[in-house]
PDB file of C-alpha atoms in Angstrom:
ATOM      1  CA  MET H1480      28.799  -8.573  32.992  1.00 53.00           C
ATOM      2  CA  SER H1481      29.233  -4.924  32.734  1.00 71.00           C
ATOM      3  CA  ASP H1482      27.262  -2.464  34.933  1.00 86.00           C
ATOM      4  CA  TYR H1483      26.577  -0.642  31.808  1.00 95.00           C
ATOM      5  CA  ARG H1484      23.652  -1.183  29.600  1.00 96.00           C
ATOM      6  CA  LEU H1485      23.090  -0.279  25.983  1.00 98.00           C
ATOM      7  CA  GLY H1486      19.817   0.009  24.634  1.00 98.00           C
ATOM      8  CA  ILE H1487      18.682   0.562  21.041  1.00 98.00           C
ATOM      9  CA  ASP H1488      15.121   1.546  20.092  1.00 96.00           C
ATOM     10  CA  LEU H1489      14.653   0.606  16.238  1.00 95.00           C
ATOM     11  CA  GLY H1490      12.180   2.678  14.607  1.00 89.00           C
ATOM     12  CA  GLY H1491      10.870   3.063  11.088  1.00 84.00           C
ATOM     13  CA  THR H1492      12.904   6.252  10.504  1.00 88.00           C
ATOM     14  CA  LYS H1493      15.352   6.550  13.060  1.00 93.00           C
ATOM     15  CA  ILE H1494      17.854   4.395  15.270  1.00 96.00           C
ATOM     16  CA  GLU H1495      18.421   5.925  18.890  1.00 97.00           C
ATOM     17  CA  ILE H1496      20.665   4.420  21.399  1.00 98.00           C
ATOM     18  CA  ALA H1497      21.196   4.729  25.083  1.00 98.00           C
ATOM     19  CA  ALA H1498      23.388   3.980  27.725  1.00 97.00           C
ATOM     20  CA  LEU H1499      22.328   3.425  31.407  1.00 96.00           C
ATOM     21  CA  ASP H1500      24.714   3.635  34.318  1.00 93.00           C
ATOM     22  CA  PRO H1501      24.605   1.233  37.268  1.00 88.00           C
ATOM     23  CA  ALA H1502      21.969   3.381  38.869  1.00 88.00           C
ATOM     24  CA  GLY H1503      19.798   3.237  35.861  1.00 89.00           C
ATOM     25  CA  GLU H1504      20.393   6.785  34.679  1.00 93.00           C
ATOM     26  CA  ILE H1505      20.860   7.777  31.102  1.00 94.00           C
ATOM     27  CA  LEU H1506      24.472   8.585  30.485  1.00 94.00           C
ATOM     28  CA  ILE H1507      24.346   9.033  26.576  1.00 94.00           C
ATOM     29  CA  ARG H1508      21.444   9.126  24.231  1.00 95.00           C
ATOM     30  CA  HIS H1509      21.849   9.530  20.492  1.00 96.00           C
ATOM     31  CA  ARG H1510      19.882   9.460  17.479  1.00 95.00           C
ATOM     32  CA  GLU H1511      20.540   8.494  13.700  1.00 96.00           C
ATOM     33  CA  PRO H1512      18.459   8.097  10.711  1.00 96.00           C
ATOM     34  CA  ASN H1513      17.650   4.540   9.707  1.00 94.00           C
ATOM     35  CA  PRO H1514      19.173   3.740   6.588  1.00 95.00           C
ATOM     36  CA  GLY H1515      16.316   1.932   5.523  1.00 93.00           C
ATOM     37  CA  SER H1516      18.119  -1.228   4.347  1.00 95.00           C
ATOM     38  CA  TYR H1517      19.343  -4.295   5.927  1.00 97.00           C
ATOM     39  CA  ASP H1518      23.351  -4.268   5.517  1.00 97.00           C
ATOM     40  CA  ALA H1519      23.453  -0.544   5.953  1.00 97.00           C
ATOM     41  CA  LEU H1520      21.465  -0.891   9.249  1.00 97.00           C
ATOM     42  CA  LEU H1521      23.872  -3.542  10.602  1.00 98.00           C
ATOM     43  CA  VAL H1522      26.765  -1.071   9.602  1.00 98.00           C
ATOM     44  CA  LYS H1523      25.105   1.824  11.210  1.00 98.00           C
ATOM     45  CA  ILE H1524      24.288   0.064  14.593  1.00 98.00           C
ATOM     46  CA  GLN H1525      27.925  -1.326  14.763  1.00 98.00           C
ATOM     47  CA  GLN H1526      29.155   2.247  14.487  1.00 98.00           C
ATOM     48  CA  MET H1527      26.559   3.634  17.250  1.00 98.00           C
ATOM     49  CA  VAL H1528      27.451   0.567  19.637  1.00 98.00           C
ATOM     50  CA  ASP H1529      31.346   1.049  19.124  1.00 97.00           C
ATOM     51  CA  ALA H1530      31.042   4.684  19.859  1.00 97.00           C
ATOM     52  CA  ALA H1531      28.798   4.221  22.977  1.00 97.00           C
ATOM     53  CA  LYS H1532      30.979   1.454  24.360  1.00 97.00           C
ATOM     54  CA  ALA H1533      34.157   3.919  24.046  1.00 96.00           C
ATOM     55  CA  GLU H1534      32.269   6.271  26.341  1.00 95.00           C
ATOM     56  CA  THR H1535      31.150   3.691  28.931  1.00 95.00           C
ATOM     57  CA  SER H1536      32.609   0.238  28.809  1.00 94.00           C
ATOM     58  CA  PRO H1537      33.750  -2.249  26.207  1.00 95.00           C
ATOM     59  CA  ALA H1538      31.764  -5.086  27.933  1.00 95.00           C
ATOM     60  CA  ALA H1539      28.314  -2.978  28.398  1.00 96.00           C
ATOM     61  CA  THR H1540      25.674  -5.212  27.502  1.00 97.00           C
ATOM     62  CA  LEU H1541      23.240  -4.539  24.533  1.00 98.00           C
ATOM     63  CA  GLY H1542      19.537  -4.993  23.958  1.00 98.00           C
ATOM     64  CA  ILE H1543      17.451  -3.802  21.132  1.00 98.00           C
ATOM     65  CA  GLY H1544      13.881  -3.050  20.882  1.00 97.00           C
ATOM     66  CA  ILE H1545      12.178  -3.932  17.222  1.00 95.00           C
ATOM     67  CA  PRO H1546       8.813  -3.329  15.651  1.00 90.00           C
ATOM     68  CA  GLY H1547       8.359  -6.919  15.270  1.00 91.00           C
ATOM     69  CA  ALA H1548       9.321 -10.200  17.018  1.00 93.00           C
ATOM     70  CA  ILE H1549      11.913 -12.894  16.605  1.00 94.00           C
ATOM     71  CA  ASP H1550      10.554 -16.197  15.516  1.00 94.00           C
ATOM     72  CA  ALA H1551      11.507 -18.696  18.291  1.00 88.00           C
ATOM     73  CA  ARG H1552      11.875 -21.453  15.549  1.00 92.00           C
ATOM     74  CA  THR H1553      13.669 -19.691  12.706  1.00 95.00           C
ATOM     75  CA  ARG H1554      15.391 -17.135  14.692  1.00 95.00           C
ATOM     76  CA  CYS H1555      14.104 -14.585  11.999  1.00 97.00           C
ATOM     77  CA  VAL H1556      12.104 -11.355  12.302  1.00 97.00           C
ATOM     78  CA  LYS H1557       8.464 -11.570  11.653  1.00 94.00           C
ATOM     79  CA  ASN H1558       5.551  -9.161  11.832  1.00 90.00           C
ATOM     80  CA  ALA H1559       7.893  -5.974  11.204  1.00 88.00           C
ATOM     81  CA  ASN H1560       6.537  -3.038   9.644  1.00 80.00           C
ATOM     82  CA  ALA H1561       9.751  -2.388   8.406  1.00 85.00           C
ATOM     83  CA  THR H1562       9.151  -5.186   6.043  1.00 88.00           C
ATOM     84  CA  TRP H1563      12.900  -5.665   4.951  1.00 93.00           C
ATOM     85  CA  LEU H1564      13.575  -6.772   8.328  1.00 95.00           C
ATOM     86  CA  ASN H1565      10.997  -9.759   8.029  1.00 95.00           C
ATOM     87  CA  GLY H1566      12.694 -13.219   7.291  1.00 97.00           C
ATOM     88  CA  ARG H1567      16.166 -11.872   8.278  1.00 98.00           C
ATOM     89  CA  PRO H1568      18.227 -13.435  11.258  1.00 98.00           C
ATOM     90  CA  PHE H1569      18.669 -10.041  12.646  1.00 98.00           C
ATOM     91  CA  GLY H1570      19.923 -10.979  16.103  1.00 97.00           C
ATOM     92  CA  ASP H1571      22.226 -13.560  14.998  1.00 97.00           C
ATOM     93  CA  ASP H1572      23.793 -11.171  12.253  1.00 98.00           C
ATOM     94  CA  LEU H1573      24.223  -8.386  14.520  1.00 97.00           C
ATOM     95  CA  GLU H1574      25.852 -10.601  17.229  1.00 98.00           C
ATOM     96  CA  LYS H1575      28.364 -11.546  14.527  1.00 97.00           C
ATOM     97  CA  VAL H1576      28.879  -8.016  13.383  1.00 97.00           C
ATOM     98  CA  LEU H1577      29.386  -6.937  17.002  1.00 97.00           C
ATOM     99  CA  GLY H1578      31.153  -9.951  18.460  1.00 97.00           C
ATOM    100  CA  CYS H1579      29.095  -9.907  21.528  1.00 96.00           C
ATOM    101  CA  PRO H1580      25.787 -11.052  22.728  1.00 97.00           C
ATOM    102  CA  VAL H1581      22.798  -9.263  21.890  1.00 98.00           C
ATOM    103  CA  ARG H1582      19.098  -9.594  23.311  1.00 97.00           C
ATOM    104  CA  VAL H1583      16.475  -8.527  20.641  1.00 97.00           C
ATOM    105  CA  GLU H1584      12.733  -7.803  21.998  1.00 97.00           C
ATOM    106  CA  ASN H1585       9.682  -6.374  20.682  1.00 95.00           C
ATOM    107  CA  ASP H1586       9.477  -2.447  21.041  1.00 94.00           C
ATOM    108  CA  ALA H1587       6.085  -2.863  22.682  1.00 95.00           C
ATOM    109  CA  ASN H1588       7.755  -5.405  25.336  1.00 97.00           C
ATOM    110  CA  CYS H1589      10.615  -2.905  26.053  1.00 97.00           C
ATOM    111  CA  PHE H1590       8.272  -0.059  26.674  1.00 97.00           C
ATOM    112  CA  ALA H1591       6.261  -2.167  29.186  1.00 98.00           C
ATOM    113  CA  LEU H1592       9.563  -3.208  30.790  1.00 98.00           C
ATOM    114  CA  SER H1593      11.034   0.190  31.269  1.00 97.00           C
ATOM    115  CA  GLU H1594       7.886   1.107  32.871  1.00 98.00           C
ATOM    116  CA  ALA H1595       7.761  -1.894  35.245  1.00 98.00           C
ATOM    117  CA  ILE H1596      11.247  -1.727  36.170  1.00 96.00           C
ATOM    118  CA  ASP H1597      11.638   1.774  37.350  1.00 95.00           C
ATOM    119  CA  GLY H1598       8.800   3.749  35.634  1.00 97.00           C
ATOM    120  CA  ALA H1599       5.029   4.314  36.287  1.00 98.00           C
ATOM    121  CA  ALA H1600       4.553   0.686  37.349  1.00 98.00           C
ATOM    122  CA  ALA H1601       7.756   0.102  39.415  1.00 97.00           C
ATOM    123  CA  GLY H1602       6.960  -2.439  42.055  1.00 96.00           C
ATOM    124  CA  ARG H1603       3.965  -3.852  40.545  1.00 98.00           C
ATOM    125  CA  LYS H1604       4.065  -7.770  39.766  1.00 98.00           C
ATOM    126  CA  VAL H1605       1.908  -8.120  36.601  1.00 98.00           C
ATOM    127  CA  VAL H1606       2.300  -4.917  34.235  1.00 98.00           C
ATOM    128  CA  PHE H1607       0.550  -4.611  30.717  1.00 98.00           C
ATOM    129  CA  GLY H1608       2.039  -1.854  28.592  1.00 98.00           C
ATOM    130  CA  VAL H1609       0.078  -0.334  25.933  1.00 96.00           C
ATOM    131  CA  ILE H1610       1.365   1.829  23.111  1.00 94.00           C
ATOM    132  CA  LEU H1611      -1.418   4.068  21.555  1.00 96.00           C
ATOM    133  CA  GLY H1612       0.252   5.841  18.677  1.00 91.00           C
ATOM    134  CA  SER H1613       0.302   5.743  14.788  1.00 88.00           C
ATOM    135  CA  GLY H1614      -0.332   1.953  15.534  1.00 89.00           C
ATOM    136  CA  VAL H1615      -1.174   0.150  18.714  1.00 94.00           C
ATOM    137  CA  GLY H1616       0.719  -2.467  20.538  1.00 92.00           C
ATOM    138  CA  GLY H1617       0.996  -4.221  23.931  1.00 96.00           C
ATOM    139  CA  GLY H1618       3.569  -5.849  26.202  1.00 97.00           C
ATOM    140  CA  ILE H1619       3.338  -8.298  29.375  1.00 98.00           C
ATOM    141  CA  ILE H1620       5.850  -8.085  32.068  1.00 98.00           C
ATOM    142  CA  VAL H1621       5.781 -10.598  35.112  1.00 98.00           C
ATOM    143  CA  ASN H1622       8.017 -10.213  37.795  1.00 97.00           C
ATOM    144  CA  GLY H1623      10.372  -7.760  35.929  1.00 96.00           C
ATOM    145  CA  GLU H1624      10.444 -10.015  32.827  1.00 96.00           C
ATOM    146  CA  PRO H1625       8.855 -10.013  29.211  1.00 96.00           C
ATOM    147  CA  MET H1626       6.388 -12.842  28.823  1.00 97.00           C
ATOM    148  CA  THR H1627       6.799 -13.452  25.205  1.00 94.00           C
ATOM    149  CA  GLY H1628       4.662 -16.847  24.653  1.00 94.00           C
ATOM    150  CA  LEU H1629       5.241 -19.901  22.363  1.00 94.00           C
ATOM    151  CA  HIS H1630       5.256 -17.701  19.186  1.00 92.00           C
ATOM    152  CA  HIS H1631       6.637 -14.632  20.793  1.00 93.00           C
ATOM    153  CA  ILE H1632       3.289 -12.721  20.184  1.00 93.00           C
ATOM    154  CA  ALA H1633       2.131 -12.319  23.677  1.00 96.00           C
ATOM    155  CA  GLY H1634       0.436  -9.013  24.157  1.00 95.00           C
ATOM    156  CA  GLU H1635      -0.264  -8.390  20.729  1.00 93.00           C
ATOM    157  CA  TRP H1636      -3.351  -6.436  21.868  1.00 93.00           C
ATOM    158  CA  GLY H1637      -3.767  -4.588  18.627  1.00 94.00           C
ATOM    159  CA  HIS H1638      -4.658  -7.271  16.783  1.00 94.00           C
ATOM    160  CA  ILE H1639      -7.555  -8.874  18.921  1.00 96.00           C
ATOM    161  CA  PRO H1640     -11.064  -7.712  18.188  1.00 97.00           C
ATOM    162  CA  LEU H1641     -13.010  -4.840  19.727  1.00 98.00           C
ATOM    163  CA  PRO H1642     -14.971  -6.588  22.527  1.00 98.00           C
ATOM    164  CA  TRP H1643     -18.437  -6.170  23.504  1.00 98.00           C
ATOM    165  CA  VAL H1644     -19.298  -4.753  19.954  1.00 97.00           C
ATOM    166  CA  ARG H1645     -22.468  -2.618  19.374  1.00 96.00           C
ATOM    167  CA  GLU H1646     -24.705  -3.184  16.502  1.00 96.00           C
ATOM    168  CA  GLU H1647     -23.871   0.351  15.175  1.00 95.00           C
ATOM    169  CA  GLU H1648     -20.084  -0.469  14.964  1.00 96.00           C
ATOM    170  CA  PHE H1649     -20.531  -2.819  12.220  1.00 96.00           C
ATOM    171  CA  PRO H1650     -19.332  -3.274   9.650  1.00 96.00           C
ATOM    172  CA  MET H1651     -15.864  -3.857  11.200  1.00 96.00           C
ATOM    173  CA  PRO H1652     -13.064  -1.859   9.580  1.00 95.00           C
ATOM    174  CA  LYS H1653     -10.430  -3.936   8.074  1.00 96.00           C
ATOM    175  CA  CYS H1654      -6.731  -4.265   9.276  1.00 93.00           C
ATOM    176  CA  PHE H1655      -3.498  -4.441   7.310  1.00 87.00           C
ATOM    177  CA  CYS H1656      -3.107  -7.761   9.040  1.00 88.00           C
ATOM    178  CA  GLY H1657      -5.792  -9.076   6.911  1.00 92.00           C
ATOM    179  CA  ASN H1658      -8.453  -9.465   9.676  1.00 96.00           C
ATOM    180  CA  SER H1659     -11.194  -7.076  10.393  1.00 97.00           C
ATOM    181  CA  GLY H1660     -12.186  -5.311  13.579  1.00 98.00           C
ATOM    182  CA  CYS H1661      -8.711  -5.260  15.118  1.00 97.00           C
ATOM    183  CA  LEU H1662      -8.173  -2.881  18.128  1.00 97.00           C
ATOM    184  CA  GLU H1663      -5.727  -1.083  16.265  1.00 95.00           C
ATOM    185  CA  ARG H1664      -8.215   0.183  13.811  1.00 96.00           C
ATOM    186  CA  PHE H1665     -10.396   1.614  16.676  1.00 98.00           C
ATOM    187  CA  LEU H1666      -7.739   2.811  19.236  1.00 98.00           C
ATOM    188  CA  CYS H1667      -4.762   4.382  16.937  1.00 96.00           C
ATOM    189  CA  GLY H1668      -4.251   7.977  16.800  1.00 96.00           C
ATOM    190  CA  SER H1669      -5.691   8.494  13.309  1.00 96.00           C
ATOM    191  CA  ALA H1670      -8.846   6.684  14.507  1.00 97.00           C
ATOM    192  CA  LEU H1671      -9.730   9.241  17.120  1.00 98.00           C
ATOM    193  CA  ALA H1672      -8.678  12.031  14.878  1.00 98.00           C
ATOM    194  CA  GLU H1673     -10.975  10.720  11.929  1.00 97.00           C
ATOM    195  CA  SER H1674     -13.651  10.373  14.633  1.00 97.00           C
ATOM    196  CA  TRP H1675     -13.301  13.817  15.492  1.00 98.00           C
ATOM    197  CA  LYS H1676     -12.497  15.711  12.121  1.00 97.00           C
ATOM    198  CA  GLY H1677     -13.328  13.198   9.334  1.00 97.00           C
ATOM    199  CA  PRO H1678     -11.556  10.826   7.029  1.00 96.00           C
ATOM    200  CA  GLY H1679      -8.181  11.382   6.168  1.00 95.00           C
ATOM    201  CA  GLU H1680      -7.467  13.378   9.474  1.00 96.00           C
ATOM    202  CA  ARG H1681      -4.321  12.100  11.586  1.00 93.00           C
ATOM    203  CA  SER H1682      -3.714  14.689  14.187  1.00 95.00           C
ATOM    204  CA  THR H1683      -5.528  14.724  17.615  1.00 96.00           C
ATOM    205  CA  GLN H1684      -3.759  18.054  18.883  1.00 96.00           C
ATOM    206  CA  GLY H1685      -6.232  20.093  20.561  1.00 98.00           C
ATOM    207  CA  ILE H1686      -9.131  17.621  20.718  1.00 98.00           C
ATOM    208  CA  GLU H1687      -9.355  18.074  24.589  1.00 98.00           C
ATOM    209  CA  GLU H1688      -9.403  21.847  24.418  1.00 98.00           C
ATOM    210  CA  ALA H1689     -12.051  21.692  21.594  1.00 98.00           C
ATOM    211  CA  ALA H1690     -14.271  19.417  23.790  1.00 98.00           C
ATOM    212  CA  ALA H1691     -13.913  21.769  26.628  1.00 98.00           C
ATOM    213  CA  SER H1692     -15.175  24.577  24.416  1.00 98.00           C
ATOM    214  CA  GLY H1693     -18.226  22.776  23.696  1.00 98.00           C
ATOM    215  CA  ASP H1694     -17.107  21.352  20.200  1.00 98.00           C
ATOM    216  CA  GLU H1695     -19.857  18.526  19.925  1.00 98.00           C
ATOM    217  CA  ALA H1696     -17.897  16.425  17.377  1.00 98.00           C
ATOM    218  CA  ALA H1697     -14.817  16.381  19.796  1.00 98.00           C
ATOM    219  CA  ILE H1698     -16.875  15.397  22.818  1.00 98.00           C
ATOM    220  CA  ARG H1699     -18.482  12.601  20.817  1.00 98.00           C
ATOM    221  CA  ALA H1700     -15.075  11.454  19.380  1.00 98.00           C
ATOM    222  CA  LEU H1701     -13.681  11.350  22.994  1.00 98.00           C
ATOM    223  CA  ASP H1702     -16.572   9.787  24.425  1.00 98.00           C
ATOM    224  CA  LEU H1703     -16.383   6.948  21.815  1.00 98.00           C
ATOM    225  CA  TYR H1704     -12.781   6.542  22.184  1.00 98.00           C
ATOM    226  CA  VAL H1705     -13.094   6.334  26.007  1.00 98.00           C
ATOM    227  CA  ASP H1706     -15.619   3.682  25.731  1.00 98.00           C
ATOM    228  CA  ARG H1707     -13.909   1.485  23.386  1.00 98.00           C
ATOM    229  CA  LEU H1708     -10.598   1.892  25.093  1.00 98.00           C
ATOM    230  CA  GLY H1709     -12.183   1.138  28.527  1.00 98.00           C
ATOM    231  CA  ARG H1710     -13.905  -1.989  27.088  1.00 98.00           C
ATOM    232  CA  ALA H1711     -10.506  -3.139  25.550  1.00 98.00           C
ATOM    233  CA  CYS H1712      -8.782  -2.560  29.147  1.00 98.00           C
ATOM    234  CA  ALA H1713     -11.637  -4.487  30.930  1.00 98.00           C
ATOM    235  CA  LEU H1714     -10.723  -7.320  28.350  1.00 98.00           C
ATOM    236  CA  VAL H1715      -7.012  -7.404  29.498  1.00 98.00           C
ATOM    237  CA  VAL H1716      -8.207  -7.450  33.052  1.00 98.00           C
ATOM    238  CA  ASN H1717     -10.496 -10.362  32.563  1.00 98.00           C
ATOM    239  CA  MET H1718      -7.907 -12.232  30.810  1.00 97.00           C
ATOM    240  CA  LEU H1719      -4.660 -11.198  32.452  1.00 98.00           C
ATOM    241  CA  ASP H1720      -5.704  -9.595  35.755  1.00 98.00           C
ATOM    242  CA  PRO H1721      -2.671  -7.256  35.830  1.00 98.00           C
ATOM    243  CA  ASP H1722      -1.724  -4.796  38.870  1.00 98.00           C
ATOM    244  CA  ALA H1723      -1.504  -2.030  36.311  1.00 98.00           C
ATOM    245  CA  ILE H1724      -1.879  -1.071  32.687  1.00 98.00           C
ATOM    246  CA  VAL H1725       0.433   1.588  31.607  1.00 98.00           C
ATOM    247  CA  LEU H1726      -0.175   3.658  28.450  1.00 98.00           C
ATOM    248  CA  GLY H1727       2.356   5.170  26.149  1.00 96.00           C
ATOM    249  CA  GLY H1728       2.257   6.765  22.465  1.00 93.00           C
ATOM    250  CA  GLY H1729       0.721  10.182  21.482  1.00 94.00           C
ATOM    251  CA  VAL H1730      -2.782   9.419  22.731  1.00 97.00           C
ATOM    252  CA  SER H1731      -1.693   8.560  26.104  1.00 97.00           C
ATOM    253  CA  ASN H1732      -1.182  12.305  26.768  1.00 96.00           C
ATOM    254  CA  LEU H1733      -4.957  13.024  26.848  1.00 98.00           C
ATOM    255  CA  GLN H1734      -5.902  13.371  30.451  1.00 98.00           C
ATOM    256  CA  THR H1735      -9.639  12.546  29.603  1.00 98.00           C
ATOM    257  CA  ILE H1736      -8.359   8.895  29.277  1.00 98.00           C
ATOM    258  CA  TYR H1737      -7.374   8.754  33.068  1.00 98.00           C
ATOM    259  CA  ASP H1738     -10.202  10.566  34.328  1.00 98.00           C
ATOM    260  CA  LYS H1739     -12.906   8.504  32.547  1.00 98.00           C
ATOM    261  CA  VAL H1740     -11.619   4.971  31.336  1.00 98.00           C
ATOM    262  CA  PRO H1741     -11.450   3.373  34.768  1.00 98.00           C
ATOM    263  CA  ASP H1742     -15.099   3.708  35.198  1.00 98.00           C
ATOM    264  CA  VAL H1743     -15.869   1.901  31.660  1.00 98.00           C
ATOM    265  CA  MET H1744     -13.475  -0.711  32.795  1.00 98.00           C
ATOM    266  CA  LYS H1745     -15.343  -1.539  36.149  1.00 97.00           C
ATOM    267  CA  ARG H1746     -18.542  -1.768  34.150  1.00 97.00           C
ATOM    268  CA  TYR H1747     -16.998  -4.578  31.915  1.00 98.00           C
ATOM    269  CA  ALA H1748     -14.382  -6.320  34.062  1.00 98.00           C
ATOM    270  CA  ILE H1749     -15.907  -9.487  35.695  1.00 97.00           C
ATOM    271  CA  THR H1750     -14.875  -8.630  39.229  1.00 96.00           C
ATOM    272  CA  PRO H1751     -16.945  -6.622  41.824  1.00 93.00           C
ATOM    273  CA  GLU H1752     -14.286  -4.183  42.223  1.00 93.00           C
ATOM    274  CA  CYS H1753     -11.627  -3.385  39.562  1.00 97.00           C
ATOM    275  CA  ASN H1754      -8.424  -2.171  41.296  1.00 97.00           C
ATOM    276  CA  THR H1755      -6.137  -2.457  38.173  1.00 98.00           C
ATOM    277  CA  GLU H1756      -4.316   0.696  38.034  1.00 98.00           C
ATOM    278  CA  LEU H1757      -4.419   2.770  34.629  1.00 98.00           C
ATOM    279  CA  LEU H1758      -1.124   4.822  34.619  1.00 98.00           C
ATOM    280  CA  LYS H1759       0.463   7.310  32.302  1.00 98.00           C
ATOM    281  CA  ASN H1760       4.064   6.270  31.450  1.00 98.00           C
ATOM    282  CA  LYS H1761       6.936   7.929  33.586  1.00 97.00           C
ATOM    283  CA  HIS H1762       9.659   7.947  30.697  1.00 95.00           C
ATOM    284  CA  GLY H1763       7.698   9.145  27.795  1.00 92.00           C
ATOM    285  CA  ASP H1764       9.765   8.625  24.362  1.00 88.00           C
ATOM    286  CA  SER H1765      12.698   7.131  26.599  1.00 92.00           C
ATOM    287  CA  SER H1766      10.909   4.114  27.527  1.00 94.00           C
ATOM    288  CA  GLY H1767      11.517   2.101  24.486  1.00 94.00           C
ATOM    289  CA  VAL H1768      15.464   2.479  24.477  1.00 97.00           C
ATOM    290  CA  ARG H1769      15.330   2.396  28.636  1.00 97.00           C
ATOM    291  CA  GLY H1770      13.416  -1.082  28.342  1.00 97.00           C
ATOM    292  CA  ALA H1771      15.930  -2.347  25.546  1.00 98.00           C
ATOM    293  CA  ALA H1772      18.806  -1.723  28.083  1.00 97.00           C
ATOM    294  CA  TRP H1773      16.936  -3.365  30.645  1.00 97.00           C
ATOM    295  CA  LEU H1774      16.658  -6.625  28.901  1.00 97.00           C
ATOM    296  CA  TRP H1775      19.738  -7.643  30.518  1.00 94.00           C
ATOM    297  CA  GLY H1776      18.239  -7.436  34.119  1.00 84.00           C
ATOM    298  CA  ASN H1777      18.313  -4.920  36.868  1.00 72.00           C
TER     299      ASN H1777
END
């Protein structure tokens, strides 16, 4: 197996490829628009991989992170927000096009893997990675390997209900998955923005500065978000008992989270001491593509 690892982060609007050298440093990093159709996507990835292998090694391994999962029974994509991927044998088709083995994994698992291998949680045995962005996702890494589960949905944290619900939090908001009260509807970036400035808002930029200057709406929104995120993290502690929880996505840049959420976790975790670390990611928006490359081991 080559010492060079290629990783691809497949997003709704972009495809990013990176090449890691034997020391885990990024040699190449390149983005292209996602063409938005299945056959065109396979062609685009082939072009990007061929170009990257020409600069590294023809034997470089390839891992790819997708916004969904591969069904273990059918080998087809499921749960992808790029709906035209669903029901397609993406990994198998990509191997046919490229003529080499490909490992495909959920993008949140790739984020968590990157941070567990050589990121903020390097050296920890059990790591839970969280994406707090336009959506909410999660991934579980145990001893440097993604834990995927029977149905390949382990870590789908965004689609479990908000725990320890209070009376004033009813009625539960509907989620696109068809259920009500999913964590995604409370912890995504737009949920915080709407809590601060009202329906239709999407940006949380400046919320901490506003709170520091005495903006009561910003203070209330951050306090509510911290409380809900703390409850959600405590649920992870009670179920998984990880060494660390690493946060990614745009909301993870708020310092308030790291200052206040650990105290909320301690109130709800069923242990006299809650020593699970709450960590900000180290690799930022590189984590997804780095984690995809690390699917071939370290």
